[in-house]
Amino acid sequence: MFSSKKSAVSVRNAVKRYEGGVLGLAGVSLECRPGTVTALVGRSGCGKTTLLNLCGAMDFPTSGEVEVAGLVTSGLGDAALTELRRTKIGFVFQFFQLLPALTAMENIELPLLLSGAKNPAAAARERLGWVGLAEKAESLPYQLSGGQMQRIAIARALVHDPAILVADEPTGNLDTASADGILKLIRRAADEFGAAVVMATHSAEAAAIADVRVRMRDGHIESVDS
Amino acid sequence: MSPALFRRLILRPLRRDRARTALTLASIALGIAVVIAIELSGNAATGSFQSSMETLVGKVDYEITANGGVDEQAIAKLTALPLNARFSPVIEQPVVVGVAGAVRPAATTLYGIDLIGAGSGSGGAADSDSTGFDPAKVETFAAVSDDLAARLHWKKGDAIELRGRERRRVFTIGRIVNGQSTGWVGVDIAAAQDLLGMRGKLDRIEVFAGAGDGDSLERAIRAAVPVSWDVETPGARSEENRRMLRAFRWNLRILSYISLLVGAFLIYNTIAVSVVRRRAEIGILRALGTSARGILLIFLGEAAMLGLLGSVLGIVLGRMLASALLRMISDTVNALFTTSAPGAIALSPEAVFLAILTGTGVAVVSALIPAREAARVAPAEAMRRAIVEHETRLHVKRDVVLASAAATVAVGLAQLGPIDGRPMAGYAATLFAVAAAALISPAFVTGSIRALRGTLKRLAGAAGLIAGRSLVASLARTSIIVTALATAIAMMVSVGVMVGSFRETVEVWLDNQLRADLYMRAQGSASAGVFPPLSAEVPKIAAGVPGVEQVDVLHAFEFRYEGTRATFGGGNMDVVRRRRFIRFLAGDADTILASLPGADRAIVTEPFSDKHHVRTGDVLKIPLGGREVALTVAGIYYDYSSDRGMVLVDRSTLLKYLPEQPVTNVAIYLKPGADSVSVRHELETRLADYPLMIAPNDVLRRGAVEVFDRTFAVTWALEAVAIVVAMLGAANSLLALVLDRRREIGLIRYLGADSGQVRSMILTEAGLLGLLAGVLGLALGMALSLVLIYVVNKQSFGWTIQFHPPLALLAGALALVWAVTVVAGLYPARFATRLQPAEVVHEE
């Protein structure tokens, strides 16, 4: 596990301009430390998803620099990015994004299978237990509720002990009770595994569990609360 | 539907998915092309059967024929009757044309007609006014077809040499007849009789009726000639030729329909994929007020557009393919059935209309089920695919029961006999067998993937795990593509086993039949039913050549039995008994053959027995030499030389009734230690004056096998097309699966899959599809091969084929098809690796 106090994610004056001149980010800087939860908060179109994508190495800045797990992302090729995703980053999506053809257990195992890890089943079983769904190992996604699917997604995102957990509106599609459960798990991921969690959210409850709340507006960071 | 809606809801989606639309169009086009090509080339190859002489002598109303030839004296008898008709003698025989400076003389057809009588205002083209014909030069006058003249570079006024059985004569070309599609030479009847040694004999008498009652003329003619003679219209002969070819053409048609059937599966799949991919659109349209019927029409419209465009392409392609197939089919018709000159390939407006109707109709019918499913789905449920797949799984058990029922029906149909001489129940059995395979396919896919789950994960890791699960998750579509591929593979396997078995059976038969060292026949056409006569001197001269131990002769000619043409032969049964091995369906060969010499007994081939329902012990009444001869059937033997059927008697029996019947084939057995090459050379020297072909045993055997292989060349071509159609469908479906799982693929990239792993996943899916289709296709193909061998072939042609599956060939072909299926996955795999993860995952 990653235990250094050095930032897991470091964004320095990042500007993101899209085709047609649309400005996604207008010179943003941010540091995310291990073991902390950083919430990116703001209205739709404020740039939080764009910033989240940069933090997860899903996208690259037009100018400025983004460093993820000690690597500057703009200079990385496909192989290096793949390696980064395999070992350092875990993703949680708003719409769960489980593979419908695989069981819960198989969905969780998948990152380890892709990286060629030995005995993926054991690690997957452990994570499944950690999210409290050991009895759902052989269930297919369509047999699970929204909350259960998101738990499986979190287990999958953490199975390879990533340094960074990127979560895009993780409670956006859930009822209040399920959402609470998910937020607890995200908090535990930072506290127990030392992951640096970066979370984009509309939800006040989600923002409440964060160590750092970054408010954004029109591609700028308006304020940063700790 | 308004044009604007048609453009936006039907045409635009087709244009958007260019690659898949192109693949679907190609599949339909190929299927239609094959059906059209077989129909057009079949029509052209069987020709018009119109008499070549009609241009020269005018339209014939009746033909009078007799087994062994017509007595010339009948003309005088008929002419003396108070009938308003003209009777004309005709000889039609193969002849050799001597070409100055040519290494090999050319063989053609000689017509002998009454040139003087034909020029008597008959209205025929032989009228002296139109041809410049001089009766004083009738003995040396020759008319030739423009086809032959062009081939041999002849012109009017040239001297040509014709060689008959015993004589040669020189003629002068007095006329070249235009518009002919075959080669022939026409001379005066007396000159032809002299050249061919047929004094007093004719091949037929042609009747030109004047004004009056045709029926009473026919009755009067029948009353005047022996009962055993035939009096029929030329059209009846053409009709008989067409009947002979019916089974052959039907079998080719059924094979061509397989490609269309495979195409139908693929159209079903294409529309089903379209329904799934546009499910959100369906929901929106329904929410905006589109009726269920409207949704149905959108997808049927899509299918109809694909069918229409594919058919048009298919017609163009089919016309080109017909030209390539014509030669193959024509060769087979001539070798196995009857002499025929291929006509022109005629793409009539009716054929075009029928092709478009077929292609569009098949497309619309194939799309019915998925289109109805789309129409039934409520707007909210259109968003959830998982439920549809779950329902497919629930129907699996029901489909297994239906598959068992279909298989049972197939077995039952295979037990039934022919209908109107055609194996219709056999064809229906193959359809039910394919239906059984289609119904069992979902259970087979699910069960196989389940059984292979551990192996897939061990061998291919995540790629194997995801590939297997994805195929089961898309079961509705996966099972269809497996069925389509399996159908094409089954066709390849079944025809391969049938042809392989047939070839092995024929090779064994050839080993038993061809025991002589050398074989001789007259130069001329080797077509079915044509037996050029040899001079009586030929066997005598051959017997005197040093090294020759024994000379065996056969007198063969075409005859009519119960309105169907067959071959009658007289051979030396003692030689046959000692030298050859004839396999009889029942009974001891030695005993049967020993009972023939000096007796009115015959042996018949299996096809003859089948066609005419003849058993051992039955009595055949065959007109020979003006009287009806009763021949007892002593035995039925296996023979694969032709499906026309043969009746064989001892030579002594034949010559008793037809003493002038010429020898047509000679078999020469050499003394032990004699050198075959030098004996052959000596034979050629001593028989230089006779137009002969001499072939050693191995050359004849090789030639027979080549004819066999050429016969089936067209079926291999059809199979290749079916496989190509299935491959296009595989590529199309894999691409559809990739497009439909864009988000999944993007997600897998997020989870750490590199391009190679994504490629492996798609190629593993392709490989699994190929493997499952191969296994299902092999099982279905072996079942179909049994139907082809023991039902279709037996009922169509009367041959018994021993089951000898060519295992090495099959294994190679299956491996090749599997490899090609994997190759079909390359483009979809490349497409998948180029997907940008961020773009596809965030598509909402």
Short mmCIF file of N, CA and C in Angstrom, two decimals, chain B residues 368-463:
data_model
loop_
_atom_site.label_atom_id
_atom_site.label_comp_id
_atom_site.label_asym_id
_atom_site.label_seq_id
_atom_site.Cartn_x
_atom_site.Cartn_y
_atom_site.Cartn_z
N LEU B 368 -38.94 -11.07 -39.98
CA LEU B 368 -40.25 -11.00 -39.31
C LEU B 368 -40.16 -11.15 -37.79
N ILE B 369 -39.42 -12.17 -37.37
CA ILE B 369 -39.37 -12.43 -35.91
C ILE B 369 -38.74 -11.27 -35.15
N PRO B 370 -37.53 -10.82 -35.51
CA PRO B 370 -36.98 -9.68 -34.75
C PRO B 370 -37.81 -8.42 -34.90
N ALA B 371 -38.42 -8.20 -36.08
CA ALA B 371 -39.24 -6.99 -36.26
C ALA B 371 -40.47 -7.05 -35.36
N ARG B 372 -41.05 -8.24 -35.23
CA ARG B 372 -42.23 -8.38 -34.35
C ARG B 372 -41.84 -8.19 -32.89
N GLU B 373 -40.64 -8.68 -32.55
CA GLU B 373 -40.15 -8.48 -31.18
C GLU B 373 -40.00 -7.00 -30.90
N ALA B 374 -39.45 -6.26 -31.87
CA ALA B 374 -39.28 -4.81 -31.69
C ALA B 374 -40.63 -4.13 -31.51
N ALA B 375 -41.63 -4.57 -32.28
CA ALA B 375 -42.95 -3.93 -32.21
C ALA B 375 -43.65 -4.22 -30.89
N ARG B 376 -43.31 -5.37 -30.27
CA ARG B 376 -44.00 -5.77 -29.04
C ARG B 376 -43.42 -5.11 -27.81
N VAL B 377 -42.19 -4.61 -27.91
CA VAL B 377 -41.51 -4.10 -26.72
C VAL B 377 -42.08 -2.75 -26.31
N ALA B 378 -42.41 -2.61 -25.03
CA ALA B 378 -42.93 -1.34 -24.51
C ALA B 378 -41.78 -0.34 -24.37
N PRO B 379 -42.05 0.93 -24.42
CA PRO B 379 -40.98 1.94 -24.40
C PRO B 379 -39.98 1.77 -23.26
N ALA B 380 -40.44 1.53 -22.06
CA ALA B 380 -39.51 1.44 -20.92
C ALA B 380 -38.63 0.20 -21.04
N GLU B 381 -39.21 -0.92 -21.42
CA GLU B 381 -38.44 -2.16 -21.49
C GLU B 381 -37.43 -2.13 -22.63
N ALA B 382 -37.66 -1.25 -23.61
CA ALA B 382 -36.72 -1.18 -24.73
C ALA B 382 -35.33 -0.81 -24.25
N MET B 383 -35.25 -0.21 -23.05
CA MET B 383 -33.93 0.22 -22.55
C MET B 383 -33.15 -0.93 -21.94
N ARG B 384 -33.83 -2.05 -21.60
CA ARG B 384 -33.14 -3.10 -20.85
C ARG B 384 -32.96 -4.34 -21.70
N ARG B 385 -31.73 -4.60 -22.08
CA ARG B 385 -31.46 -5.76 -22.92
C ARG B 385 -31.40 -7.02 -22.12
N ALA B 386 -31.00 -6.90 -20.87
CA ALA B 386 -30.75 -8.10 -20.05
C ALA B 386 -31.99 -8.96 -19.96
N ILE B 387 -33.13 -8.33 -19.92
CA ILE B 387 -34.36 -9.10 -19.77
C ILE B 387 -34.59 -9.93 -21.03
N VAL B 388 -34.34 -9.37 -22.21
CA VAL B 388 -34.52 -10.12 -23.46
C VAL B 388 -33.62 -11.34 -23.47
N GLU B 389 -32.38 -11.17 -23.09
CA GLU B 389 -31.46 -12.31 -23.11
C GLU B 389 -31.92 -13.35 -22.11
N HIS B 390 -32.42 -12.90 -20.98
CA HIS B 390 -32.89 -13.83 -19.96
C HIS B 390 -34.04 -14.65 -20.52
N GLU B 391 -34.93 -13.98 -21.27
CA GLU B 391 -36.06 -14.71 -21.84
C GLU B 391 -35.58 -15.73 -22.85
N THR B 392 -34.52 -15.38 -23.61
CA THR B 392 -33.99 -16.35 -24.56
C THR B 392 -33.54 -17.60 -23.83
N ARG B 393 -32.85 -17.40 -22.72
CA ARG B 393 -32.40 -18.56 -21.95
C ARG B 393 -33.59 -19.39 -21.50
N LEU B 394 -34.67 -18.77 -21.09
CA LEU B 394 -35.80 -19.52 -20.60
C LEU B 394 -36.41 -20.38 -21.68
N HIS B 395 -36.27 -20.02 -22.98
CA HIS B 395 -36.88 -20.80 -24.04
C HIS B 395 -36.02 -21.97 -24.47
N VAL B 396 -34.82 -22.05 -23.93
CA VAL B 396 -33.88 -23.07 -24.38
C VAL B 396 -34.46 -24.47 -24.22
N LYS B 397 -35.10 -24.72 -23.09
CA LYS B 397 -35.62 -26.07 -22.85
C LYS B 397 -36.70 -26.41 -23.86
N ARG B 398 -37.56 -25.42 -24.12
CA ARG B 398 -38.62 -25.64 -25.09
C ARG B 398 -38.02 -25.96 -26.46
N ASP B 399 -36.96 -25.24 -26.83
CA ASP B 399 -36.34 -25.43 -28.13
C ASP B 399 -35.66 -26.80 -28.23
N VAL B 400 -35.17 -27.31 -27.13
CA VAL B 400 -34.56 -28.66 -27.16
C VAL B 400 -35.63 -29.69 -27.48
N VAL B 401 -36.80 -29.51 -26.89
CA VAL B 401 -37.91 -30.44 -27.18
C VAL B 401 -38.31 -30.34 -28.65
N LEU B 402 -38.41 -29.09 -29.15
CA LEU B 402 -38.77 -28.90 -30.56
C LEU B 402 -37.70 -29.48 -31.49
N ALA B 403 -36.43 -29.34 -31.08
CA ALA B 403 -35.34 -29.89 -31.90
C ALA B 403 -35.47 -31.40 -32.01
N SER B 404 -35.81 -32.05 -30.89
CA SER B 404 -35.98 -33.51 -30.92
C SER B 404 -37.11 -33.88 -31.86
N ALA B 405 -38.18 -33.09 -31.80
CA ALA B 405 -39.34 -33.37 -32.68
C ALA B 405 -38.94 -33.21 -34.14
N ALA B 406 -38.21 -32.14 -34.45
CA ALA B 406 -37.78 -31.89 -35.83
C ALA B 406 -36.87 -33.01 -36.32
N ALA B 407 -35.98 -33.46 -35.45
CA ALA B 407 -35.07 -34.54 -35.84
C ALA B 407 -35.85 -35.83 -36.10
N THR B 408 -36.86 -36.08 -35.28
CA THR B 408 -37.68 -37.28 -35.47
C THR B 408 -38.42 -37.22 -36.81
N VAL B 409 -38.96 -36.03 -37.12
CA VAL B 409 -39.65 -35.86 -38.41
C VAL B 409 -38.68 -36.08 -39.55
N ALA B 410 -37.46 -35.57 -39.40
CA ALA B 410 -36.45 -35.74 -40.45
C ALA B 410 -36.17 -37.22 -40.70
N VAL B 411 -36.01 -37.96 -39.61
CA VAL B 411 -35.74 -39.41 -39.75
C VAL B 411 -36.92 -40.09 -40.44
N GLY B 412 -38.13 -39.70 -40.06
CA GLY B 412 -39.32 -40.30 -40.66
C GLY B 412 -39.42 -40.01 -42.15
N LEU B 413 -39.15 -38.76 -42.53
CA LEU B 413 -39.23 -38.37 -43.94
C LEU B 413 -38.19 -39.12 -44.77
N ALA B 414 -37.05 -39.38 -44.16
CA ALA B 414 -35.98 -40.05 -44.90
C ALA B 414 -36.34 -41.49 -45.25
N GLN B 415 -37.36 -42.01 -44.58
CA GLN B 415 -37.75 -43.40 -44.89
C GLN B 415 -38.68 -43.47 -46.09
N LEU B 416 -39.23 -42.29 -46.51
CA LEU B 416 -40.24 -42.31 -47.57
C LEU B 416 -39.61 -42.44 -48.95
N GLY B 417 -40.41 -42.93 -49.90
CA GLY B 417 -39.92 -43.10 -51.25
C GLY B 417 -40.03 -41.84 -52.08
N PRO B 418 -39.62 -41.89 -53.35
CA PRO B 418 -39.66 -40.70 -54.20
C PRO B 418 -41.09 -40.32 -54.55
N ILE B 419 -41.26 -39.02 -54.85
CA ILE B 419 -42.57 -38.53 -55.29
C ILE B 419 -42.38 -38.02 -56.72
N ASP B 420 -43.10 -38.65 -57.66
CA ASP B 420 -42.94 -38.29 -59.08
C ASP B 420 -41.47 -38.39 -59.49
N GLY B 421 -40.81 -39.42 -59.00
CA GLY B 421 -39.41 -39.65 -59.38
C GLY B 421 -38.42 -38.74 -58.70
N ARG B 422 -38.88 -37.85 -57.84
CA ARG B 422 -37.96 -36.92 -57.18
C ARG B 422 -37.93 -37.18 -55.68
N PRO B 423 -36.76 -37.04 -55.06
CA PRO B 423 -36.62 -37.34 -53.62
C PRO B 423 -37.12 -36.18 -52.77
N MET B 424 -38.38 -35.78 -52.95
CA MET B 424 -38.91 -34.60 -52.25
C MET B 424 -38.90 -34.81 -50.74
N ALA B 425 -39.23 -36.05 -50.32
CA ALA B 425 -39.21 -36.33 -48.87
C ALA B 425 -37.79 -36.22 -48.33
N GLY B 426 -36.81 -36.62 -49.15
CA GLY B 426 -35.41 -36.50 -48.76
C GLY B 426 -35.01 -35.05 -48.58
N TYR B 427 -35.44 -34.20 -49.54
CA TYR B 427 -35.13 -32.76 -49.42
C TYR B 427 -35.79 -32.19 -48.16
N ALA B 428 -37.04 -32.59 -47.94
CA ALA B 428 -37.74 -32.10 -46.74
C ALA B 428 -37.03 -32.57 -45.47
N ALA B 429 -36.49 -33.79 -45.50
CA ALA B 429 -35.76 -34.32 -44.34
C ALA B 429 -34.56 -33.44 -44.04
N THR B 430 -33.86 -32.97 -45.09
CA THR B 430 -32.68 -32.12 -44.85
C THR B 430 -33.11 -30.79 -44.22
N LEU B 431 -34.25 -30.26 -44.66
CA LEU B 431 -34.73 -28.99 -44.08
C LEU B 431 -35.05 -29.17 -42.60
N PHE B 432 -35.71 -30.29 -42.27
CA PHE B 432 -36.05 -30.53 -40.87
C PHE B 432 -34.78 -30.76 -40.04
N ALA B 433 -33.79 -31.38 -40.63
CA ALA B 433 -32.53 -31.59 -39.92
C ALA B 433 -31.86 -30.25 -39.62
N VAL B 434 -31.88 -29.33 -40.60
CA VAL B 434 -31.30 -28.00 -40.38
C VAL B 434 -32.10 -27.26 -39.30
N ALA B 435 -33.43 -27.41 -39.35
CA ALA B 435 -34.27 -26.78 -38.32
C ALA B 435 -33.93 -27.33 -36.94
N ALA B 436 -33.71 -28.64 -36.85
CA ALA B 436 -33.34 -29.25 -35.56
C ALA B 436 -32.03 -28.65 -35.06
N ALA B 437 -31.06 -28.46 -35.96
CA ALA B 437 -29.78 -27.87 -35.57
C ALA B 437 -29.97 -26.44 -35.07
N ALA B 438 -30.83 -25.68 -35.76
CA ALA B 438 -31.07 -24.29 -35.36
C ALA B 438 -31.71 -24.23 -33.97
N LEU B 439 -32.62 -25.17 -33.71
CA LEU B 439 -33.32 -25.17 -32.42
C LEU B 439 -32.42 -25.63 -31.28
N ILE B 440 -31.50 -26.54 -31.56
CA ILE B 440 -30.62 -27.06 -30.50
C ILE B 440 -29.46 -26.11 -30.25
N SER B 441 -29.24 -25.18 -31.19
CA SER B 441 -28.05 -24.33 -31.12
C SER B 441 -27.91 -23.55 -29.81
N PRO B 442 -28.98 -22.89 -29.29
CA PRO B 442 -28.80 -22.16 -28.02
C PRO B 442 -28.35 -23.07 -26.87
N ALA B 443 -28.98 -24.24 -26.75
CA ALA B 443 -28.60 -25.18 -25.69
C ALA B 443 -27.18 -25.67 -25.90
N PHE B 444 -26.82 -25.89 -27.15
CA PHE B 444 -25.48 -26.37 -27.47
C PHE B 444 -24.44 -25.31 -27.10
N VAL B 445 -24.71 -24.04 -27.45
CA VAL B 445 -23.77 -22.96 -27.14
C VAL B 445 -23.61 -22.82 -25.62
N THR B 446 -24.75 -22.78 -24.93
CA THR B 446 -24.70 -22.60 -23.47
C THR B 446 -23.96 -23.75 -22.82
N GLY B 447 -24.35 -24.97 -23.18
CA GLY B 447 -23.72 -26.15 -22.57
C GLY B 447 -22.23 -26.23 -22.87
N SER B 448 -21.86 -25.92 -24.10
CA SER B 448 -20.44 -26.02 -24.48
C SER B 448 -19.60 -24.99 -23.74
N ILE B 449 -20.10 -23.75 -23.68
CA ILE B 449 -19.34 -22.70 -23.00
C ILE B 449 -19.19 -23.03 -21.52
N ARG B 450 -20.27 -23.60 -20.97
CA ARG B 450 -20.21 -23.98 -19.55
C ARG B 450 -19.13 -25.04 -19.35
N ALA B 451 -19.11 -26.00 -20.25
CA ALA B 451 -18.13 -27.09 -20.14
C ALA B 451 -16.71 -26.58 -20.36
N LEU B 452 -16.58 -25.53 -21.18
CA LEU B 452 -15.25 -25.04 -21.52
C LEU B 452 -14.78 -23.90 -20.62
N ARG B 453 -15.62 -23.51 -19.69
CA ARG B 453 -15.34 -22.29 -18.89
C ARG B 453 -13.95 -22.32 -18.26
N GLY B 454 -13.69 -23.43 -17.53
CA GLY B 454 -12.41 -23.52 -16.84
C GLY B 454 -11.24 -23.51 -17.82
N THR B 455 -11.39 -24.25 -18.91
CA THR B 455 -10.32 -24.35 -19.92
C THR B 455 -10.05 -23.00 -20.54
N LEU B 456 -11.13 -22.26 -20.85
CA LEU B 456 -10.97 -20.94 -21.48
C LEU B 456 -10.18 -20.01 -20.58
N LYS B 457 -10.53 -20.03 -19.29
CA LYS B 457 -9.86 -19.13 -18.34
C LYS B 457 -8.40 -19.52 -18.18
N ARG B 458 -8.17 -20.86 -18.15
CA ARG B 458 -6.79 -21.33 -17.97
C ARG B 458 -5.93 -20.98 -19.17
N LEU B 459 -6.49 -21.19 -20.37
CA LEU B 459 -5.70 -21.01 -21.58
C LEU B 459 -5.58 -19.55 -21.99
N ALA B 460 -6.67 -18.81 -21.85
CA ALA B 460 -6.68 -17.45 -22.41
C ALA B 460 -6.93 -16.37 -21.37
N GLY B 461 -6.95 -16.74 -20.10
CA GLY B 461 -7.07 -15.73 -19.04
C GLY B 461 -8.35 -14.92 -19.13
N ALA B 462 -8.23 -13.61 -18.93
CA ALA B 462 -9.40 -12.73 -18.93
C ALA B 462 -10.09 -12.75 -20.29
N ALA B 463 -9.29 -12.77 -21.36
CA ALA B 463 -9.86 -12.78 -22.71
C ALA B 463 -10.77 -13.99 -22.89
#
